[in-house]
Coordinates of C-alpha atoms in Angstrom, one line a residue:
M30 CA 103.2 125.2 122.2
P31 CA 103.1 126.7 118.7
L32 CA 102.5 125.4 115.3
F33 CA 105.3 125.7 112.7
I34 CA 105.2 125.8 108.9
G35 CA 108.5 125.8 107.0
G36 CA 110.5 126.3 110.2
D37 CA 108.6 129.5 111.2
V38 CA 106.0 130.0 113.9
V39 CA 102.5 130.3 112.5
E40 CA 101.0 133.8 113.0
T41 CA 98.1 133.5 115.3
D42 CA 96.1 136.1 113.3
S43 CA 96.3 133.9 110.3
L44 CA 94.1 131.3 112.0
E45 CA 91.1 133.7 112.2
T46 CA 89.7 132.6 108.8
F47 CA 90.5 129.8 106.4
D48 CA 91.0 132.3 103.5
L49 CA 93.6 134.2 105.5
F50 CA 95.5 131.0 106.4
L51 CA 95.5 130.0 102.7
R52 CA 96.7 133.4 101.6
N53 CA 99.7 133.1 104.0
Y54 CA 100.6 129.5 103.7
E55 CA 99.0 127.7 100.8
R56 CA 102.2 127.9 98.7
C57 CA 104.1 125.9 101.4
F58 CA 102.0 122.8 100.7
E59 CA 101.7 122.8 96.9
E60 CA 104.3 120.1 96.2
S61 CA 103.3 117.8 99.0
N62 CA 99.6 118.2 98.2
N63 CA 100.1 117.5 94.5
Q64 CA 102.0 114.3 95.4
L65 CA 99.4 113.1 97.8
R66 CA 96.4 113.9 95.6
E67 CA 98.0 112.2 92.6
A68 CA 99.1 109.1 94.5
H69 CA 97.4 105.8 93.7
E70 CA 94.7 104.9 96.1
T71 CA 95.7 101.6 97.8
R72 CA 93.0 99.1 98.6
I73 CA 93.5 97.8 102.2
T74 CA 92.7 94.1 102.8
P75 CA 93.3 92.0 106.0
L76 CA 96.6 91.0 104.5
N77 CA 98.0 94.5 104.9
S78 CA 98.1 94.4 108.7
C79 CA 96.7 97.8 108.9
L80 CA 94.8 99.0 112.0
Y81 CA 91.5 100.6 111.1
V82 CA 90.4 103.8 112.9
S83 CA 86.7 104.6 112.7
Q84 CA 85.0 107.9 113.1
R85 CA 85.8 109.6 116.5
E86 CA 88.6 107.2 117.3
F87 CA 92.4 107.4 117.4
A88 CA 95.2 104.9 117.7
T89 CA 98.8 105.3 118.7
S90 CA 101.8 102.9 118.1
P91 CA 105.6 102.8 118.0
S92 CA 107.3 102.2 114.7
N93 CA 108.6 98.7 115.6
N94 CA 105.2 97.0 115.9
D95 CA 105.3 93.4 114.7
V96 CA 101.5 93.0 114.6
I97 CA 100.4 96.1 112.6
S98 CA 102.4 97.9 110.0
A99 CA 100.2 100.9 109.4
I100 CA 97.2 102.8 110.8
G101 CA 94.5 104.2 108.6
T102 CA 90.9 105.4 108.1
D103 CA 88.5 106.1 105.3
M104 CA 84.9 107.3 104.5
M105 CA 85.9 110.9 105.1
T106 CA 83.9 113.6 103.4
T107 CA 83.7 116.6 105.8
C108 CA 85.7 114.6 108.4
H109 CA 89.5 115.0 108.7
A110 CA 92.3 112.7 109.5
V111 CA 95.1 113.8 111.8
V112 CA 98.5 112.1 111.8
L113 CA 101.0 113.0 114.6
R114 CA 104.5 111.6 114.7
C115 CA 107.3 112.2 117.2
N116 CA 110.5 112.9 115.3
K117 CA 112.8 111.2 117.8
S118 CA 110.8 108.2 119.1
K119 CA 108.9 107.6 115.8
V120 CA 105.7 107.0 117.8
T121 CA 102.8 107.7 115.5
S122 CA 99.1 108.4 116.1
L123 CA 96.2 108.7 113.7
G124 CA 92.7 110.1 114.5
H125 CA 89.5 110.5 112.6
F126 CA 87.8 113.8 113.6
D127 CA 84.2 114.8 112.8
G128 CA 83.9 118.1 114.6
C129 CA 82.9 116.7 118.0
A130 CA 85.3 116.9 120.9
T131 CA 88.1 118.2 118.8
K132 CA 89.9 119.7 121.7
Q133 CA 89.7 116.5 123.7
G134 CA 90.8 114.4 120.7
V135 CA 93.8 116.6 120.0
K136 CA 94.9 116.5 123.6
G137 CA 94.4 112.7 123.7
M138 CA 96.6 112.2 120.7
I139 CA 99.3 114.4 122.0
D140 CA 99.3 112.8 125.4
S141 CA 99.4 109.3 123.9
V142 CA 102.4 110.1 121.7
I143 CA 104.3 111.8 124.6
N144 CA 103.5 109.0 127.0
A145 CA 104.7 106.3 124.6
S146 CA 107.8 108.4 123.7
K147 CA 108.8 108.9 127.3
Y148 CA 108.4 105.2 128.0
L149 CA 110.5 104.2 125.0
L150 CA 113.2 106.8 125.3
Q151 CA 113.5 106.9 129.1
D152 CA 114.5 110.5 129.1
S153 CA 113.2 114.0 129.0
I154 CA 113.3 115.6 125.5
E155 CA 112.1 118.5 123.6
Y156 CA 109.2 117.1 121.7
M157 CA 109.1 117.9 117.9
F158 CA 106.2 116.5 116.0
D159 CA 105.4 116.1 112.4
L160 CA 101.7 117.0 111.9
H161 CA 99.6 116.0 108.9
L162 CA 96.0 117.2 108.3
I163 CA 94.0 115.6 105.5
G164 CA 90.3 115.7 104.6
G165 CA 87.2 117.7 103.8
F166 CA 86.1 119.8 100.9
E167 CA 84.1 123.0 100.3
D168 CA 80.8 121.7 101.5
E169 CA 77.6 123.8 101.6
R170 CA 77.5 124.0 105.4
N171 CA 81.2 124.9 105.8
L172 CA 81.6 122.0 108.2
S173 CA 85.0 121.1 106.7
E174 CA 86.3 124.7 106.9
K175 CA 85.3 125.0 110.6
L176 CA 86.9 121.7 111.5
T177 CA 90.1 122.6 109.6
L178 CA 90.4 125.9 111.6
D179 CA 89.5 124.2 114.9
L180 CA 92.3 121.6 114.4
L181 CA 94.9 124.2 113.5
S182 CA 93.9 126.3 116.5
E183 CA 94.0 123.4 118.9
F184 CA 97.5 122.4 117.9
H185 CA 98.7 126.0 117.9
S186 CA 97.5 126.6 121.4
S187 CA 97.8 123.1 122.9
K188 CA 99.3 122.5 126.4
V189 CA 100.3 119.5 128.5
A190 CA 100.3 119.2 132.2
E191 CA 104.1 118.8 132.4
H192 CA 104.7 122.0 130.4
L193 CA 107.1 120.2 128.2
P194 CA 108.6 122.1 125.3
M195 CA 106.8 121.0 122.1
Q196 CA 106.8 122.0 118.5
F197 CA 104.2 120.9 115.9
H198 CA 105.6 121.1 112.4
L199 CA 102.7 121.1 109.8
K200 CA 104.1 118.9 107.0
T201 CA 100.9 118.1 105.2
F202 CA 97.9 120.3 104.8
C203 CA 95.5 118.8 102.3
C204 CA 92.2 120.0 103.7
T205 CA 88.9 121.6 102.5
T206 CA 89.5 123.5 99.2
L207 CA 93.0 121.9 98.9
N208 CA 91.4 118.4 98.9
Q209 CA 88.8 119.2 96.3
K210 CA 87.9 118.3 92.7
L211 CA 84.8 118.7 90.5
I212 CA 82.8 115.5 89.6
S213 CA 79.8 115.0 87.4
H214 CA 76.5 114.5 89.3
N215 CA 73.0 114.6 87.8
D216 CA 74.2 116.4 84.6
M217 CA 76.1 119.0 86.6
F218 CA 79.5 119.5 88.2
I219 CA 79.7 119.5 92.0
K220 CA 82.6 119.7 94.5
S221 CA 83.9 116.5 96.0
P222 CA 86.9 115.4 98.1
V223 CA 89.9 114.0 96.3
I224 CA 91.1 111.9 99.3
F225 CA 88.5 110.0 101.3
G226 CA 90.9 107.7 103.2
I227 CA 94.5 107.9 104.4
C228 CA 97.1 105.5 105.9
V229 CA 100.4 106.1 107.7
T230 CA 103.2 103.5 107.6
L231 CA 104.5 103.1 111.1
A232 CA 108.1 102.3 110.1
T233 CA 108.6 105.4 107.9
G234 CA 105.8 107.8 108.6
D235 CA 104.9 107.8 104.9
L236 CA 101.3 108.7 104.0
F237 CA 99.2 107.2 101.2
P238 CA 95.5 107.5 100.1
C239 CA 93.5 104.3 100.8
V240 CA 90.2 102.6 100.8
F241 CA 89.5 99.7 103.2
D242 CA 87.7 96.5 102.3
E243 CA 84.9 95.8 104.8
E244 CA 86.8 92.7 106.1
A245 CA 89.8 95.0 107.0
K246 CA 87.7 97.3 109.2
G247 CA 87.5 95.0 112.1
P248 CA 86.9 94.2 114.8
V249 CA 83.1 94.8 115.1
P250 CA 82.8 97.7 112.7
A251 CA 79.0 98.0 113.2
L252 CA 79.5 98.4 117.0
R253 CA 82.1 101.1 116.5
S254 CA 79.9 102.9 113.9
A255 CA 77.0 102.8 116.3
R256 CA 79.1 104.7 118.8
S257 CA 79.7 107.6 116.4
L258 CA 76.2 107.6 114.9
H259 CA 74.2 107.5 118.1
G260 CA 76.5 107.2 121.1
P261 CA 78.7 109.6 123.2
H262 CA 80.2 112.6 121.4
N263 CA 83.8 112.1 122.6
M264 CA 87.0 110.8 120.9
T265 CA 88.3 107.5 122.2
S266 CA 91.7 105.8 122.0
I267 CA 91.3 102.2 120.8
Y268 CA 94.8 100.7 120.9
R269 CA 97.0 99.6 123.7
W270 CA 100.4 99.3 122.0
K271 CA 102.3 97.6 124.9
L272 CA 99.9 94.6 124.8
K273 CA 99.1 95.1 121.1
E274 CA 95.4 95.0 121.8
I275 CA 92.4 96.9 120.5
I276 CA 90.2 97.9 123.4
L277 CA 86.6 99.1 123.0
E278 CA 85.1 100.9 126.0
P279 CA 81.5 100.4 127.1
F280 CA 79.0 102.9 125.9
T281 CA 75.3 103.2 125.6
Y282 CA 72.8 105.5 123.9
K283 CA 69.3 106.9 124.2
P284 CA 66.5 104.8 122.8
F285 CA 66.2 105.0 119.0
A286 CA 62.4 104.4 118.5
E287 CA 62.5 105.0 114.8
V288 CA 65.3 102.7 113.9
S289 CA 63.0 100.1 112.3
L290 CA 61.5 102.8 110.1
W291 CA 65.0 104.1 109.1
L292 CA 66.0 100.6 108.0
Q293 CA 63.1 100.6 105.5
Q294 CA 64.2 103.8 103.8
P295 CA 65.7 103.9 100.3
D296 CA 69.2 105.0 99.6
D297 CA 68.3 108.6 98.7
I298 CA 66.6 109.2 102.0
I299 CA 69.5 107.6 103.9
R300 CA 72.0 109.8 102.1
Q301 CA 69.9 113.0 102.5
Y302 CA 69.3 112.7 106.2
M303 CA 72.2 110.7 107.6
S304 CA 75.1 112.4 105.8
T305 CA 76.8 115.8 106.0
S306 CA 77.5 115.6 102.3
P307 CA 74.9 113.3 100.5
E308 CA 76.0 113.8 96.9
V309 CA 79.7 112.8 97.5
E310 CA 79.5 109.9 99.9
P311 CA 81.3 106.7 98.9
D312 CA 79.3 103.9 97.2
N313 CA 79.2 101.8 100.4
F314 CA 77.8 104.6 102.5
C315 CA 74.2 103.3 102.6
D316 CA 75.2 99.7 103.3
H317 CA 77.4 101.0 106.1
I318 CA 74.6 103.0 107.7
R319 CA 72.1 100.1 107.4
A320 CA 74.5 97.8 109.1
T321 CA 75.0 100.3 111.9
L322 CA 71.2 100.9 112.3
Q323 CA 70.7 97.1 112.3
F324 CA 73.2 96.8 115.2
I325 CA 71.3 99.5 117.1
A326 CA 68.0 97.7 116.5
D327 CA 69.5 94.4 117.7
N328 CA 71.2 96.1 120.7
P329 CA 69.0 98.8 122.1
D330 CA 71.3 98.9 125.2
P331 CA 74.8 97.6 124.3
V332 CA 75.8 97.5 128.0
E333 CA 73.3 94.7 128.4
T334 CA 73.9 92.8 125.2
V335 CA 77.6 93.5 124.3
F336 CA 79.6 94.9 127.2
K337 CA 78.9 92.3 129.8
D338 CA 79.4 93.5 133.4
N339 CA 80.2 96.9 131.9
K340 CA 83.6 95.7 130.8
P341 CA 85.5 96.7 127.7
L342 CA 85.9 94.4 124.7
K343 CA 89.5 93.4 124.0
Y344 CA 91.0 92.0 120.7
Q345 CA 94.3 90.7 119.6
K346 CA 95.4 90.0 116.0
K347 CA 95.3 86.3 115.1
G348 CA 96.5 85.8 111.6
E349 CA 94.5 88.2 109.4
A350 CA 91.7 88.9 111.8
W351 CA 91.2 90.4 115.3
A352 CA 90.0 87.8 117.8
Q353 CA 88.2 88.7 121.0
I354 CA 90.1 88.0 124.3
R355 CA 87.9 86.3 126.8
S356 CA 88.8 87.2 130.3
T357 CA 87.1 87.7 133.6
K358 CA 90.0 89.5 135.2
T359 CA 90.3 93.3 135.4
S360 CA 93.8 94.8 135.5
V361 CA 94.9 98.1 137.0
S362 CA 95.8 99.3 133.5
D363 CA 92.2 98.7 132.3
S364 CA 91.1 101.7 134.4
F365 CA 93.5 104.0 132.6
Y366 CA 92.0 103.2 129.2
C367 CA 88.4 103.0 130.4
S368 CA 86.7 106.5 130.4
F369 CA 83.4 104.9 131.3
N370 CA 84.5 102.6 134.1
R371 CA 81.6 103.4 136.4
R372 CA 78.7 104.0 134.1
P373 CA 78.5 104.6 130.3
K374 CA 77.6 108.1 129.5
L375 CA 74.6 108.9 127.4
E376 CA 74.7 111.0 124.3
S377 CA 72.9 113.8 126.1
E378 CA 75.6 114.0 128.8
I379 CA 78.5 114.8 126.4
A380 CA 78.5 117.9 124.2
C381 CA 80.3 118.3 120.9

């Protein structure tokens, strides 16, 4: 199920190194990258009806959603956003990848778009997808470069159980060195990402750089961040588009004995030890980490304090906010979305 650029199949050998890929294909993305990098960064508020995707999450929706108009994410430094859109059904998925469970996350996004498209179109089609990859920069540990290559390789070699004919057309490739600028830091110039956040409009598939207000990152952003910081290392789907619900599956984590000590640390220590790229993190990074650590301190086992009876949390949009759905019933469809329906997995049980 190959990757296409400009109508031609990508040469597998070109995916061996990032430099080789750029040498063969960078020119194909000059115009689209310039437009995206120069676009105005939109501030997302609760009024924008945009579904926020946190690190190691993805969400999928048809274009005619009357509850949300866009899907987006932000706070990416070495992380990447992946946007996948079916040309025929207009079903769109956005994921925030950090290098853990990349293969599983790519497969999950593809499966979710195909399943929604089959339901909406009620026929068997040749699936042609527009693919957009955004994020990262030339960081000292080469984390961005590795993630870029991993994502390209996964889409180039991806397969589905039904062996359906699929084509992934890479339309946007604003990753690593192509998403980079120089900024002043401590009287010197350092490399930094240009785009830290991205949104996709469901109706049109248009992309635009963005930053989210904290109030627009709901529901329960600290809970979701605790999952990526200290929980299981897998990607998770958070949106049930038929019911227009956010669903957060139960998870737990190993004891974090030093959490109180970490909460007392100054900003420079938080940045140094809790970031893959301390010098270029957004201004709200330390506040974000402290809120996450405080959640972990208050909930040493979220299965006991948050996920009562080991059931997922469900939310529906009520006005500008996401309101929790209180229910004691468990439907058959819940088991499809719940990857931890027997016992939440510990961080040590799932490898990146």
